[in-house]
mmCIF file of C-alpha atoms and ligand atoms in Angstrom:
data_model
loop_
_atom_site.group_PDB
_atom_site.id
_atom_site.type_symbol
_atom_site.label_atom_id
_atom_site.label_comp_id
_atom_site.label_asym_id
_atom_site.label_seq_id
_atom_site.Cartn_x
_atom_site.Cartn_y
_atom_site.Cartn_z
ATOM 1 C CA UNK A 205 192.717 133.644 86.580
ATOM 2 C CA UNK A 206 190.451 133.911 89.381
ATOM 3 C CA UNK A 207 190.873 136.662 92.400
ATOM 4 C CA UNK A 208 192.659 134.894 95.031
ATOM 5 C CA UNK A 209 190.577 134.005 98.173
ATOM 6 C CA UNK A 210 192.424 136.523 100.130
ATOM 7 C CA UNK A 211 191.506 139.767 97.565
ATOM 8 C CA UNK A 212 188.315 138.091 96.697
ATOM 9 C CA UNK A 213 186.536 140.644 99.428
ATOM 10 C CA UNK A 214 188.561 143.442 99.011
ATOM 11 C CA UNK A 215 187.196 146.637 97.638
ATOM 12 C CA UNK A 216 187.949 146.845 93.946
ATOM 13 C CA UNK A 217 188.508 150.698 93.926
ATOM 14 C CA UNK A 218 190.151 152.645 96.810
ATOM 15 C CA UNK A 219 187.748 154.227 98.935
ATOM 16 C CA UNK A 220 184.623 151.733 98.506
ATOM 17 C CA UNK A 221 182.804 149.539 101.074
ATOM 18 C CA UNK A 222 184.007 146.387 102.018
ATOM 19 C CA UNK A 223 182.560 143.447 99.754
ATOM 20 C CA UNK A 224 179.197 141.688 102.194
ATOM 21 C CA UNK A 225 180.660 138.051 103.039
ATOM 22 C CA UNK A 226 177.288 136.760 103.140
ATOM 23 C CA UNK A 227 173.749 137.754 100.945
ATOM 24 C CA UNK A 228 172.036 139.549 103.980
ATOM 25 C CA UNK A 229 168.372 137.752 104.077
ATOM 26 C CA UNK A 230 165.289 140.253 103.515
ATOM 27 C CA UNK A 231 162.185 138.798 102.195
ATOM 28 C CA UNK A 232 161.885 138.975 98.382
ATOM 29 C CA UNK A 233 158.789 137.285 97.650
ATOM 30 C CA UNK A 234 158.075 139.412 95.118
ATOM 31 C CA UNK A 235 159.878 142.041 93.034
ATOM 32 C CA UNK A 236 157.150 144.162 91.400
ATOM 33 C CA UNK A 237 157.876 145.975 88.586
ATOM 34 C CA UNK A 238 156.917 149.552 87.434
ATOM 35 C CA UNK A 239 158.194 151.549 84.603
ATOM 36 C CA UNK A 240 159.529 154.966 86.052
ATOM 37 C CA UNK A 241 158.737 156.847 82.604
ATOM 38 C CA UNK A 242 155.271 156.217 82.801
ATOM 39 C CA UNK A 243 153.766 159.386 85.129
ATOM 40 C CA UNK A 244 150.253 157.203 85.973
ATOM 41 C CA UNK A 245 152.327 154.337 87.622
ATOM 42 C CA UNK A 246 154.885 156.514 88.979
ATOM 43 C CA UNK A 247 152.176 158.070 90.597
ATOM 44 C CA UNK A 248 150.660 154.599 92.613
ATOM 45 C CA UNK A 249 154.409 154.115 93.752
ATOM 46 C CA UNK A 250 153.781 155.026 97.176
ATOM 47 C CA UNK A 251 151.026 153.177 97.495
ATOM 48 C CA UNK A 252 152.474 149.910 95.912
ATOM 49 C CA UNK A 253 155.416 149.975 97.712
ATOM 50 C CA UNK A 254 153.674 149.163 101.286
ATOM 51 C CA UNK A 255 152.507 146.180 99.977
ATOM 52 C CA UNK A 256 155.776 144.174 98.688
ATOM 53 C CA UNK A 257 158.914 143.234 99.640
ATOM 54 C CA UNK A 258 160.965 144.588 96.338
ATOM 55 C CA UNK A 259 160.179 147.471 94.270
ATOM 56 C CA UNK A 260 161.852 147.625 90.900
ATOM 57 C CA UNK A 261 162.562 150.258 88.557
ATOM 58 C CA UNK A 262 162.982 148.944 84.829
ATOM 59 C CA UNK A 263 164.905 150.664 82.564
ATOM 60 C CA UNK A 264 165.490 147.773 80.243
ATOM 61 C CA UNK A 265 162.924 145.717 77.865
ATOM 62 C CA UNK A 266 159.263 147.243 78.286
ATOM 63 C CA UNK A 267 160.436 150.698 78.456
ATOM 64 C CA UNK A 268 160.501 152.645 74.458
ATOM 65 C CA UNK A 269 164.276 153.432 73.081
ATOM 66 C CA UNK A 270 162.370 156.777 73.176
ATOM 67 C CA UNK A 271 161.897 156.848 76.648
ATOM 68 C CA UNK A 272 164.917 155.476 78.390
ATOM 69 C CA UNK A 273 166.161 158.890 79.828
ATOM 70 C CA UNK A 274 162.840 159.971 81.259
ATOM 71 C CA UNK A 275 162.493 156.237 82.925
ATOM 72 C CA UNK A 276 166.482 156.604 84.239
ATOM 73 C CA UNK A 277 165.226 159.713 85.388
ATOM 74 C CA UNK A 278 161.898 159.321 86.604
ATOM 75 C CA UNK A 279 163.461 156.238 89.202
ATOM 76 C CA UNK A 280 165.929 158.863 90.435
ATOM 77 C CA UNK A 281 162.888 161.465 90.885
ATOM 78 C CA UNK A 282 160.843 158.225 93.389
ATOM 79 C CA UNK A 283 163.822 157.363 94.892
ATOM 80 C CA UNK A 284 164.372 160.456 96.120
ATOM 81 C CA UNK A 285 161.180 161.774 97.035
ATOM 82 C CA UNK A 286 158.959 157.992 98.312
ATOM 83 C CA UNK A 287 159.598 156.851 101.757
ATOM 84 C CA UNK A 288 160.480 152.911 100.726
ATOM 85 C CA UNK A 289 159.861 152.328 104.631
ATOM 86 C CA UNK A 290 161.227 148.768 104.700
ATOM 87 C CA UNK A 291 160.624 148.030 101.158
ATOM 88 C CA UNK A 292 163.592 147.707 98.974
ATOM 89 C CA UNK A 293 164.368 149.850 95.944
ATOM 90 C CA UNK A 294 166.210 147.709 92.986
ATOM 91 C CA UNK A 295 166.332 148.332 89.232
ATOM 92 C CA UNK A 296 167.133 146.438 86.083
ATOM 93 C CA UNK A 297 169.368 148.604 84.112
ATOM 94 C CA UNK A 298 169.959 147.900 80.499
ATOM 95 C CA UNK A 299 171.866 145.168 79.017
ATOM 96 C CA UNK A 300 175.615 146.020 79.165
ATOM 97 C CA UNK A 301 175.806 145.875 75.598
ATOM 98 C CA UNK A 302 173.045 148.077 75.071
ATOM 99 C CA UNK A 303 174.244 152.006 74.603
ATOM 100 C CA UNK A 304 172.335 153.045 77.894
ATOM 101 C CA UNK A 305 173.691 150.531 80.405
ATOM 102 C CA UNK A 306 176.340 152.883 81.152
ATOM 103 C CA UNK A 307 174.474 155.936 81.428
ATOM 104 C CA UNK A 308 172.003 153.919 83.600
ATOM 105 C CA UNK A 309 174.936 153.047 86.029
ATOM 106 C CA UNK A 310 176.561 156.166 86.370
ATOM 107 C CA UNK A 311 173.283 158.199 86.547
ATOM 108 C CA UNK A 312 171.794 156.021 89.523
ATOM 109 C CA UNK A 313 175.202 155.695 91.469
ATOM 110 C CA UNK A 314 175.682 159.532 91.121
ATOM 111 C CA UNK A 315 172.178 160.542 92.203
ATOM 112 C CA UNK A 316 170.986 157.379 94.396
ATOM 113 C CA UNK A 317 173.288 154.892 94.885
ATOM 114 C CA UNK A 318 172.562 155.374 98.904
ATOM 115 C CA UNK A 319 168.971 154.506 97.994
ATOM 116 C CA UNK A 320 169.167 151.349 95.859
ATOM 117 C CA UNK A 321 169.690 147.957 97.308
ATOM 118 C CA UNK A 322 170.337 145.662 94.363
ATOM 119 C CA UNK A 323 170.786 146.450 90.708
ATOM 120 C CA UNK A 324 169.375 143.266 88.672
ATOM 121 C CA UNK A 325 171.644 142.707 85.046
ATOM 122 C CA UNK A 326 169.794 141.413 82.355
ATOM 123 C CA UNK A 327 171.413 139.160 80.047
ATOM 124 C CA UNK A 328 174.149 138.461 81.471
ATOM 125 C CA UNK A 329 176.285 135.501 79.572
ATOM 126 C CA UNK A 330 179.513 134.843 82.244
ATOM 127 C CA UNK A 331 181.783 135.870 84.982
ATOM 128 C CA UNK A 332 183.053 138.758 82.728
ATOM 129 C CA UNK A 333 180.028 140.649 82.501
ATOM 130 C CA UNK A 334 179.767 140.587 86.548
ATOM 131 C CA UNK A 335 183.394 141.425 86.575
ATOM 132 C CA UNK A 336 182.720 144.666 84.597
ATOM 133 C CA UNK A 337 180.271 145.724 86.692
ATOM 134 C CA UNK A 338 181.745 145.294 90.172
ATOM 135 C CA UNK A 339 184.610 146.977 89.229
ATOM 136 C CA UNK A 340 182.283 149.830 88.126
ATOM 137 C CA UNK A 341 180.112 149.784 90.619
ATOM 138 C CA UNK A 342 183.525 149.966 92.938
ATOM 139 C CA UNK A 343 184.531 153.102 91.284
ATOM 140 C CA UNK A 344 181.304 154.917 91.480
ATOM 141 C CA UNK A 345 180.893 153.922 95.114
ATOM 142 C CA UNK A 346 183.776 154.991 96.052
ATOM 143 C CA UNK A 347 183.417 158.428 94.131
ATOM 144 C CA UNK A 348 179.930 158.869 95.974
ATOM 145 C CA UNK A 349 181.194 157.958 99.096
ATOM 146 C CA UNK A 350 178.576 155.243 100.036
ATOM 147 C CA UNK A 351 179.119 153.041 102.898
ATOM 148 C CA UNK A 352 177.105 150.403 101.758
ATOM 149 C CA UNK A 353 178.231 147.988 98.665
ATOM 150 C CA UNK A 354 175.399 147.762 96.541
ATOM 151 C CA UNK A 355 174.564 144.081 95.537
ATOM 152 C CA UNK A 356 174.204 142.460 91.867
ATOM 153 C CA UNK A 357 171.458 140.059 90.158
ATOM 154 C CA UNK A 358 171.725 138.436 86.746
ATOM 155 C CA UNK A 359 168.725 137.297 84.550
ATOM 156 C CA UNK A 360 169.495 133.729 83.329
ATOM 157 C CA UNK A 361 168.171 134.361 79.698
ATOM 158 C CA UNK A 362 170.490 133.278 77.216
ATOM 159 C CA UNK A 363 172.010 130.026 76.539
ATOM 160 C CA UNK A 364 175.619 131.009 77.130
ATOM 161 C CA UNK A 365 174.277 132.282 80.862
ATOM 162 C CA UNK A 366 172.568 128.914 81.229
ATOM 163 C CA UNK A 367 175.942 126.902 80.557
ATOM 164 C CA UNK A 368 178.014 129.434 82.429
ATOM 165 C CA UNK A 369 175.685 129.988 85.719
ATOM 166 C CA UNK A 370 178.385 128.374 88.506
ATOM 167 C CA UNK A 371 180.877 130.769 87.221
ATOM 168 C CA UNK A 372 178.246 134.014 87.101
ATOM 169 C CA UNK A 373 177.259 133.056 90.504
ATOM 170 C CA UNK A 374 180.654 132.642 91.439
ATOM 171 C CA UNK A 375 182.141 135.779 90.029
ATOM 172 C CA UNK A 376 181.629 138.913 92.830
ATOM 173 C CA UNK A 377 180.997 138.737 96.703
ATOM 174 C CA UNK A 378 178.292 141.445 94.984
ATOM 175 C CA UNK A 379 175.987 138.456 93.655
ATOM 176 C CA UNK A 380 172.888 138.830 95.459
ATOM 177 C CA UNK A 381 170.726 136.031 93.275
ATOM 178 C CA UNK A 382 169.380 135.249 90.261
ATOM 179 C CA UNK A 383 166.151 135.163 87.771
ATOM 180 C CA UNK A 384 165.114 133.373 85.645
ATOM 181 C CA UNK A 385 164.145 134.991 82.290
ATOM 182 C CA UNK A 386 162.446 132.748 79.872
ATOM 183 C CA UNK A 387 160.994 135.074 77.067
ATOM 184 C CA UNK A 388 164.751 136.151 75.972
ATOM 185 C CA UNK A 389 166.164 132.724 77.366
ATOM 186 C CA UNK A 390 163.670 131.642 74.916
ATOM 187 C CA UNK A 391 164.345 133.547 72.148
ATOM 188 C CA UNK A 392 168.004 133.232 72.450
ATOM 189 C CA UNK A 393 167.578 128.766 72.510
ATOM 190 C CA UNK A 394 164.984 129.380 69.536
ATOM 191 C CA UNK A 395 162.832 127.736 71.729
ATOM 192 C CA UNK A 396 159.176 127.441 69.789
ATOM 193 C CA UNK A 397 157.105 129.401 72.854
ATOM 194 C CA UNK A 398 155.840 132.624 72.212
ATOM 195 C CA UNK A 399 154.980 132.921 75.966
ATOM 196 C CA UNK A 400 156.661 134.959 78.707
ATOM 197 C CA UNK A 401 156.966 131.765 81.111
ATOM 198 C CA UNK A 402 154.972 129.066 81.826
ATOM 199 C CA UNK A 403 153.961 125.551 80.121
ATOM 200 C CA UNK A 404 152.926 125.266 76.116
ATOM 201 C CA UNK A 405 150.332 122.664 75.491
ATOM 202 C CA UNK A 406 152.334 121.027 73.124
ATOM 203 C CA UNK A 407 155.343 120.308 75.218
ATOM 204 C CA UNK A 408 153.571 116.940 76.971
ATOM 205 C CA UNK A 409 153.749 113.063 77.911
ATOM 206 C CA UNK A 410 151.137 110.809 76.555
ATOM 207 C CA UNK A 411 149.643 107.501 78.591
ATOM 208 C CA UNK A 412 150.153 104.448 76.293
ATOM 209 C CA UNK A 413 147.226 103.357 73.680
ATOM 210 C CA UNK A 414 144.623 101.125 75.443
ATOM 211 C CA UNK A 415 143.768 99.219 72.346
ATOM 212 C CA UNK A 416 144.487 99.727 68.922
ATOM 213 C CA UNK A 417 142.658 103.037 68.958
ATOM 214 C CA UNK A 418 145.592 104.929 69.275
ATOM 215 C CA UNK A 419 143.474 108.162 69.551
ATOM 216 C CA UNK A 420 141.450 108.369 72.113
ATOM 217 C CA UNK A 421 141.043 107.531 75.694
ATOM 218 C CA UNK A 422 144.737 108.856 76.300
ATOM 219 C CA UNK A 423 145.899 111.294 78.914
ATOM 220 C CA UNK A 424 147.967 113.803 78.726
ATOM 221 C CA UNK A 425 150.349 115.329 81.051
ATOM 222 C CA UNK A 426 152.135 119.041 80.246
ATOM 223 C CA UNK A 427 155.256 119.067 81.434
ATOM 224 C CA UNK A 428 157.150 122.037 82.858
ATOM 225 C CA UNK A 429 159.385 124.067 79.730
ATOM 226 C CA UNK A 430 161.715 125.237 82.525
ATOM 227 C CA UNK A 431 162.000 122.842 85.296
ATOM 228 C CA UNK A 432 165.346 122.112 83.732
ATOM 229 C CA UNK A 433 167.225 125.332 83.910
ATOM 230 C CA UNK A 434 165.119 126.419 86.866
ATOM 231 C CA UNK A 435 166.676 123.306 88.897
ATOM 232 C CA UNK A 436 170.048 123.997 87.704
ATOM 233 C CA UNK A 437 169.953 127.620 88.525
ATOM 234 C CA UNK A 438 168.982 126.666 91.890
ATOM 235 C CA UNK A 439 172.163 124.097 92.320
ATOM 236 C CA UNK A 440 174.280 126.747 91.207
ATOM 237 C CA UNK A 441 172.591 129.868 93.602
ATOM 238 C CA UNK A 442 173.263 127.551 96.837
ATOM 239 C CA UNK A 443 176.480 126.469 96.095
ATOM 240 C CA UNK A 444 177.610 130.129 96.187
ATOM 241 C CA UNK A 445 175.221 131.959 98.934
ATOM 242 C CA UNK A 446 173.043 133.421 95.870
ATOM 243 C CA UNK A 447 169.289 133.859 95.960
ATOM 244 C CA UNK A 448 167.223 131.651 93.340
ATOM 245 C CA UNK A 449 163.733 133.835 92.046
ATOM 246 C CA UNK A 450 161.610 132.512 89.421
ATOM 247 C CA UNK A 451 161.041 135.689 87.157
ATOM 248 C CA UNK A 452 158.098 136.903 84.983
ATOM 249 C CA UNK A 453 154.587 135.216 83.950
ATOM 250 C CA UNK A 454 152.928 136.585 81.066
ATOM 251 C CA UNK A 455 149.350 135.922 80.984
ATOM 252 C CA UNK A 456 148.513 138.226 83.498
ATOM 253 C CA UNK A 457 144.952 137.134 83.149
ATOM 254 C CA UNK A 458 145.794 133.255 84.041
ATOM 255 C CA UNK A 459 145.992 133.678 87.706
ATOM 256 C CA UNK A 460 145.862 130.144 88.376
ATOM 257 C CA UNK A 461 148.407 129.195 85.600
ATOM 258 C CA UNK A 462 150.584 131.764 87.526
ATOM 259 C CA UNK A 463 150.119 130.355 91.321
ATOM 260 C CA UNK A 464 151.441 126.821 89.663
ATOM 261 C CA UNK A 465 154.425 128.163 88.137
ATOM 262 C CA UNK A 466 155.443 130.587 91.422
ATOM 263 C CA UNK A 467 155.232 127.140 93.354
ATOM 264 C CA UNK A 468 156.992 125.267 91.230
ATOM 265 C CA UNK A 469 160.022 127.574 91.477
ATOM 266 C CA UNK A 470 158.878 127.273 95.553
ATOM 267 C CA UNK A 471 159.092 124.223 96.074
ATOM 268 C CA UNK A 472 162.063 123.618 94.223
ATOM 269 C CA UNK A 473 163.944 126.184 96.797
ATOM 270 C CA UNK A 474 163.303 129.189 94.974
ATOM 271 C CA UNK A 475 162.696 132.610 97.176
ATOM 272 C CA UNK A 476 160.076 134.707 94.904
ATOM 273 C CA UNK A 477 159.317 135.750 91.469
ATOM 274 C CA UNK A 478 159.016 138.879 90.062
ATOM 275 C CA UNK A 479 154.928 140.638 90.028
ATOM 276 C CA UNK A 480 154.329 142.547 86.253
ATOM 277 C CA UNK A 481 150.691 143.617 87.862
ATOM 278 C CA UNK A 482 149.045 143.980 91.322
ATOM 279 C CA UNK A 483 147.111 140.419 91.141
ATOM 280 C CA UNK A 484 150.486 138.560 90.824
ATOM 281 C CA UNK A 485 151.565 140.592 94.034
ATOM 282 C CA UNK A 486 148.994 138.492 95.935
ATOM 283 C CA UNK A 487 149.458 135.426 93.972
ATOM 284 C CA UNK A 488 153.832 135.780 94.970
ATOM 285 C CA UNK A 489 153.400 136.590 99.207
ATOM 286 C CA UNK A 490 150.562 133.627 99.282
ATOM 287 C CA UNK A 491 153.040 131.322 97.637
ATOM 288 C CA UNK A 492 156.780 132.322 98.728
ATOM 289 C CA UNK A 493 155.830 132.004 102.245
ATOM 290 C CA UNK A 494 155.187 128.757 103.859
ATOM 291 C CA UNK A 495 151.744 127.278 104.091
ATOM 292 C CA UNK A 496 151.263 127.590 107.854
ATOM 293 C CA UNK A 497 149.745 123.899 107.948
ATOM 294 C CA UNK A 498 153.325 122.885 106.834
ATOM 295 C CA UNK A 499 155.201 124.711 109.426
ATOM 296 C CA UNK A 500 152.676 123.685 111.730
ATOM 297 C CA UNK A 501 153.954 120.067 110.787
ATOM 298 C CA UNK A 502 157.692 120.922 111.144
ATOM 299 C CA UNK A 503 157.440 122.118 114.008
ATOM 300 C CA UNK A 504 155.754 118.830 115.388
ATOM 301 C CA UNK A 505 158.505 117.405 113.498
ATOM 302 C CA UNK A 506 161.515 119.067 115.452
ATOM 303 C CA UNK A 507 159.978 119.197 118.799
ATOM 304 C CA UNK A 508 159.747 115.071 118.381
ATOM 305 C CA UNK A 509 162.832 114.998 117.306
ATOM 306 C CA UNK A 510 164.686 116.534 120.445
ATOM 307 C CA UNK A 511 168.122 116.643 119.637
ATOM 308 C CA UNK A 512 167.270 116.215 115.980
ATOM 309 C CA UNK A 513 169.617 112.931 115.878
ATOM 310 C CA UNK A 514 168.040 109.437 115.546
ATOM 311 C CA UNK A 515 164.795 108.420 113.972
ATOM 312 C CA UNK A 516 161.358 108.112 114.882
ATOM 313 C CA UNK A 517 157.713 107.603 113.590
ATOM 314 C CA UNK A 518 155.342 110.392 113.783
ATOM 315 C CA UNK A 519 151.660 110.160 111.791
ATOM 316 C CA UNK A 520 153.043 106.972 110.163
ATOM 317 C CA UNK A 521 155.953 108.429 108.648
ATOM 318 C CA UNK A 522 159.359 108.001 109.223
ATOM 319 C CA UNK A 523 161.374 111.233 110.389
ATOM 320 C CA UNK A 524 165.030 111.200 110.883
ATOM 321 C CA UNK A 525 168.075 113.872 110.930
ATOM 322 C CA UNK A 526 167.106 114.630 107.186
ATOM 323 C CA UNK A 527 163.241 115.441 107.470
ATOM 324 C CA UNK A 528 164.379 117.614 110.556
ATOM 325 C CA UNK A 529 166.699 119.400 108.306
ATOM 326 C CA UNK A 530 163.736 120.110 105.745
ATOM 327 C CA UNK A 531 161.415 121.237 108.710
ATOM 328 C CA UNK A 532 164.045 123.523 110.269
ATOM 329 C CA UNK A 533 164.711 125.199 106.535
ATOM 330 C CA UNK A 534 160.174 125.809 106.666
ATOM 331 C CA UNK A 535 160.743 127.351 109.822
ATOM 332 C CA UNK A 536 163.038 129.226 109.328
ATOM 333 C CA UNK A 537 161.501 130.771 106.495
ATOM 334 C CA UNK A 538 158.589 131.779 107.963
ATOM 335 C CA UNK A 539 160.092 133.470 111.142
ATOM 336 C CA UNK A 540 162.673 135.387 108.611
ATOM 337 C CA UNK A 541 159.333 136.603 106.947
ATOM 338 C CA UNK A 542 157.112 137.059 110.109
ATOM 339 C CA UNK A 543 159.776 139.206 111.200
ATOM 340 C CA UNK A 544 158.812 142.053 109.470
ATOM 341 C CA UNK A 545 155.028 140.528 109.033
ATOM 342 C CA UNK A 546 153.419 140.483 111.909
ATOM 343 C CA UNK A 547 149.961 139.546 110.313
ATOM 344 C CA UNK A 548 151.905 136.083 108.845
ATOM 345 C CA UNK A 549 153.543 136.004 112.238
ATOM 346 C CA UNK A 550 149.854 135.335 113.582
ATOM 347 C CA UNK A 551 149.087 132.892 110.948
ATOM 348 C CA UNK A 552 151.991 130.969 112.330
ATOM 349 C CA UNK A 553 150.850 131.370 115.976
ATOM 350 C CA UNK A 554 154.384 132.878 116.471
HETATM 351 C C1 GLV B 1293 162.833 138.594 81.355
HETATM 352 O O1 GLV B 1293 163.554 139.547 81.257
HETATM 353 C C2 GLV B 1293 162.650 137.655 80.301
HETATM 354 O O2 GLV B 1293 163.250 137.870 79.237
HETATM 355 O O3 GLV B 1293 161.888 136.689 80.510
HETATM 356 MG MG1 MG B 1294 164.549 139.583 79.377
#
C-alpha cells in the first residue's frame, strides 16, 4: 500500500530533514561527468566545474570493478577540498544490486552528504528500489545530522523501469528527475543498436516507389529510436514535479548528431542531458536554454496578449490563452537560467 498523503512528507527516520514539497529549480543543462578514480581528470575538476550547471561523480558503469573504492574515494577527496561555487555536486552510485551500492551510500552520506545535492540511481526497475533508498538515505541523514534532504534520480534503462516510470516517479517526495539511459535500456529490450543514444540508419521510413523502379529515387527519413520512451518519461516527470534530462550520446566525435538529439529531448520539455566530454558541455548550455529569438517572440506574444485571455492575430498567426501559456513556460526558462547567467541574461536583453 502506498504512504498515506498525510506521512507521505514525513521524515522516514527520526531525526532527518523534512521531505522538499516541491523539486527546487536550479539549472541542469548539463550534468558532466568525470570519473573520480582517474587522478588526470580529477585534477581539471576545478576548472570544469565553473563552466556547468551539474558536476557528477560516477561510480557506476565506466569506472573498473578494480577501481570502485579509489573512485568512491577520490569524489569524497573533490568534494571536500573544490569550491563547487554554485555548481552542484551529484553522483551516480552503483546499481543497488551491485555489491558496492551500499558501500557507495554509506561512504558519501558519512563523509559528504552536506556536500552532495542529488544522488542519480542507475537502473532502477520500480517504486521499491526508490523506497529502499529513501529510507536509507533517511537513516544516514539523520545519523549525520544534515539539515538538508538530499534528492534522488533514476536512469530509465531497463524495460521493467520503462513500464513502471509513473510509479518510480511517484514513489519519494526525494525524486528530483529522471534520465534517460539508452545503452543499458538497450541492452536490457535486446534492442539491435550498438550505440550509446542516438538514431541507427536502419531504423527509417521510406517515400513510396515512383515507378516500377522500386530502387531508386526514394527518400529516406531516420526516425528517432527513443522518441517513444523519451515522450513517455516526460508525461510521467510532470505529472509528479520530476525533472525530465535526456542522458548520454556516444559518438563524442558527431557533434552535430549530438546538438539534434539534446533538442529533441528540448523541445519535447526535457531540461538537459548529461556531457561525457567538454565539447558536449557547449553543445548542452547552447541547446537547454532558449533561443533568444524565441523568447524574443514570447514575449511579443504576452505583452499582446494583456490579460492573456481572448485571442488575437499577431505576424499572421493566431495566439490565444494556449500559445500564451507556451510563451510564458520560454520565459520563464530563460529568466530561471539568466538568474545565475548574467552573460545569457544579456542575450535576452533582460
Ligand atoms: C546510461 O547509463 C546508459 O546506460 O545509457
Ligand atoms: Mg547505464
Amino acid at each position: 500500500m502506498m504512504r498515506t498523503p498525510k506521512d507521505f512528507f514525513k521524515p522516514l527516520a527520526v531525526g532527518a530533514p523534512e521531505p522538499q514539497r516541491e523539486t527546487p529549480f536550479r539549472p541542469s543543462r548539463m550534468i558532466h561527468f568525470f570519473p573520480p578514480s582517474n587522478a588526470k581528470m580529477v585534477s581539471k575538476v576545478p576548472d570544469i566545474a565553473p563552466t556547468v550547471d551539474v558536476l557528477l561523480g560516477n561510480l557506476e558503469d565506466g569506472v573498473p570493478a578494480t577501481d570502485k573504492d579509489a573512485a568512491r574515494d577520490g569524489l569524497i577527496q573533490v568534494a571536500k577540498t573544490v569550491d563547487m561555487g554554485q555548481t552542484q555536486l551529484w553522483t551516480r552510485i552503483n546499481s543497488l544490486d551491485s555489491p558496492w551500492a551500499i558501500d557507495d551510500i554509506y561512504g558519501l552520506m558519512t563523509e559528504i552528504g552536506d556536500k552532495l545535492d542529488v544522488v542519480m540511481v542507475p537502473k532502477v526497475e520500480g517504486p521499491e528500489d526508490i523506497h529502499y533508498i529513501d529510507r536509507l538515505l533517511a537513516q544516514l541523514e539523520a545519523r549525520a545530522g544534515l539539515e538538508r534532504p538530499l534528492q534522488v534520480h533514476a536512469i530509465l534503462e531497463t524495460a521493467q523501469g520503462v513500464a513502471r516510470v509513473e510509479e518510480i516517479c511517484g514513489a519519494s517526495p526525494r525524486m528530483q528527475g529522471i534520465s534517460l539511459g539508452p545503452a543499458d535500456l538497450a541492452a536490457n529490450r535486446r534492442m539491435k543498436t550498438t550505440r550509446v543514444g542516438g538514431g541507427h540508419p536502419g531504423y527509417l521510413v521510406r517515400e513510396d516507389p515512383t515507378g516500377d523502379d522500386i530502387h531508386s529515387g526514394r527518400t529516406i527519413f531516420q526516425q528517432d529510436l527513443w522518441h517513444y520512451t523519451l515522450a513517455r518519461m516526460v508525461d510521467a516527470c510532470v505529472m509528479h514535479g520530476v525533472l525530465p534530462y535526456y542522458g548520454p550520446f556516444g559518438d563524442i566525435a558527431d557533434t552535430v548528431a549530438c546538438e539534434d538529439q539534446f533538442r529533441n529531448a528540448y523541445l519535447l520539455g526535457c531540461v538537459g542531458a548529461w556531457s561525457l566530454h567538454p565539447v558536449q558541455i557547449d553543445i548542452a548550455k547552447r541547446v537547454f536554454s532558449p533561443d533568444p529569438a524565441d523568447v524574443a517572440h514570447a514575449q511579443r506574444v504576452i505583452e499582446a496578449m494583456g490579460d492573456g485571455t481572448g485571442a488575437i492575430m499577431l505576424d499572421g498567426k493566431m495566439e490565444d490563452d494556449a500559445s500564451c501559456k507556451q510563451c510564458h513556460v520560454v520565459v520563464e526558462l530563460a529568466r530561471q537560467l539568466s538568474a545565475r547567467d548574467p552573460e545569457l541574461a544579456a542575450t535576452y536583453g533582460f
